Coordinates of C-alpha atoms in Angstrom, one line a residue:
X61 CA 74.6 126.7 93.1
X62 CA 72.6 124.6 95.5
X63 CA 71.6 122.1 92.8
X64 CA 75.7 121.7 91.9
X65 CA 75.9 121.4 96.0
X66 CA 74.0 118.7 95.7
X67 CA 74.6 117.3 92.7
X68 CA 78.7 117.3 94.3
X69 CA 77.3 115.4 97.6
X70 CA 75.5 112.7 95.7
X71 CA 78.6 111.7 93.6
X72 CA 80.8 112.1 96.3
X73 CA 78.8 109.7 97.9
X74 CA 79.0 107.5 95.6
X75 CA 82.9 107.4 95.0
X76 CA 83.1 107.0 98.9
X77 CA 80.8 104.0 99.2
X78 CA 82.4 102.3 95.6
X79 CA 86.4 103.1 96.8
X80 CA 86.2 103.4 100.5
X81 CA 89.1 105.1 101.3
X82 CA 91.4 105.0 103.9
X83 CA 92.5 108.6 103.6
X84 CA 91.5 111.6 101.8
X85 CA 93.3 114.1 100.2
X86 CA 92.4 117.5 98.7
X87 CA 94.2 119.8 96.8
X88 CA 93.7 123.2 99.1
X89 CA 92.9 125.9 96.4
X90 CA 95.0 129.2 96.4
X91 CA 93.7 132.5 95.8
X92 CA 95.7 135.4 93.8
X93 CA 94.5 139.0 95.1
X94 CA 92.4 138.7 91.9
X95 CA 90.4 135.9 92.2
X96 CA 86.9 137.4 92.4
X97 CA 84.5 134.3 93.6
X98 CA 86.1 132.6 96.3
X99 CA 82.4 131.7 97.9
X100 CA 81.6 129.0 95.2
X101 CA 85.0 127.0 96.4
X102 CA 84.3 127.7 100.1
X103 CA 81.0 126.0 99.5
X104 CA 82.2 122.7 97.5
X105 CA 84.8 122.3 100.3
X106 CA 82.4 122.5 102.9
X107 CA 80.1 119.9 101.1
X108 CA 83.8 117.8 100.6
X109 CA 84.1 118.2 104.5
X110 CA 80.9 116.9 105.8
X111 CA 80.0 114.3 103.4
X112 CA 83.8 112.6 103.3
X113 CA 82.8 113.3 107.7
X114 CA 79.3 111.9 107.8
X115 CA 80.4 108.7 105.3
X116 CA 83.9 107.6 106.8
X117 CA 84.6 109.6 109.7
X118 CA 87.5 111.0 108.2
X119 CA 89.3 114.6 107.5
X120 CA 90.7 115.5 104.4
X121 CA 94.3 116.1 104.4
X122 CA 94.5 119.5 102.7
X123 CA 97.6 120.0 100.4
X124 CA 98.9 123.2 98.7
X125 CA 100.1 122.3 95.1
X126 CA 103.9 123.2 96.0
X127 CA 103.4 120.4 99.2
X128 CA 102.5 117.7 96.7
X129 CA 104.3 118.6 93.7
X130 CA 107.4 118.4 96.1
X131 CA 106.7 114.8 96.9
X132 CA 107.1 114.2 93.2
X133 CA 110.3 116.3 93.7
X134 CA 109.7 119.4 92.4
X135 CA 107.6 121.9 94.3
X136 CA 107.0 124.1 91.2
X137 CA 106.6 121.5 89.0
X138 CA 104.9 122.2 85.4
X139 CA 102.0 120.2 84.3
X140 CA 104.1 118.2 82.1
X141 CA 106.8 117.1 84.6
X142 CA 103.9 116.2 87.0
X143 CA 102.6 113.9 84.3
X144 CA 106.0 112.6 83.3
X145 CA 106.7 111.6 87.1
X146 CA 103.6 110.2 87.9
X147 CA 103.6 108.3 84.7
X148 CA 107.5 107.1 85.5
X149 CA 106.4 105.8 89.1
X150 CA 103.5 104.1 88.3
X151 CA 104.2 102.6 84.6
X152 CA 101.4 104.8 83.1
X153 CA 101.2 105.3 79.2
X154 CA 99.3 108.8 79.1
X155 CA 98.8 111.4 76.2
X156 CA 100.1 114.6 76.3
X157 CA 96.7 116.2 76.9
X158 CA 95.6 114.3 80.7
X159 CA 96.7 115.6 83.6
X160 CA 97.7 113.5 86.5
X161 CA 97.5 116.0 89.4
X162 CA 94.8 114.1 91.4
X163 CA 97.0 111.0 91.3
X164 CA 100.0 113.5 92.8
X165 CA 98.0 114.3 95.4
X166 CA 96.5 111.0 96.5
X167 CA 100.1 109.9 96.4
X168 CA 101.0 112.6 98.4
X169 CA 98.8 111.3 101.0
X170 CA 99.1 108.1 100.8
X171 CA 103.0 108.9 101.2
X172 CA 102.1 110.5 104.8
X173 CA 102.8 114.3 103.3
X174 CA 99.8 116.2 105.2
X175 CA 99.1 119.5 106.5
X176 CA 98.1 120.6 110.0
X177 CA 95.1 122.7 110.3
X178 CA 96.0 123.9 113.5

């Protein structure tokens, strides 16, 4: 685990210093009564947290799914009409196998959709 820490830090890193973003967005995991290993997410988005802090000074805006699959306009949205809508807004040709949920949620963001943390 500590070497995939790392290894998450140094390419996050990376991204950061190559795309230097204005905002950042992350989807916010949800957990079913089920879910077993919720300490391995806990940990990436505490690495997410400091290095996106310690590189640009800036928060992630956490979304739930349902917040930025509504921007698209459909909070429960299936992985096809997420990939149809994003494809539609941004002129995208796409096969039927990528997903385009990261692109929802930076759009999200970039829309102004965010979540307080309170």
């Amino acid at each position: 685990t500590s070497e995939r820490l790392l290894e998450l830090e140094e390419d996050l890193v990376v991204l950061l210093e190559e795309f230097k973003p204005t905002v950042i967005a992350v989807e916010k995991p949800l957990f079913n009564s089920e879910y077993k290993s919720m300490e391995g997410v806990f940990e990436a988005m505490g690495v997410i947290h400091l290095v996106c802090y310690r590189e640009t000074r800036k928060i992630p805006i956490h979304l739930y799914s349902g917040m930025w699959k509504s921007n698209l306009g459909d909070a429960r949205a299936e992985i096809e009409e997420v990939r149809e809508t994003i494809a539609s807004l941004f002129d995208l040709t796409v096969s039927s196998r990528e997903r385009l949920d990261a692109v929802g949620i930076a759009y999200a963001a970039f829309c102004g959709l965010c979540m307080d943390e309170g």
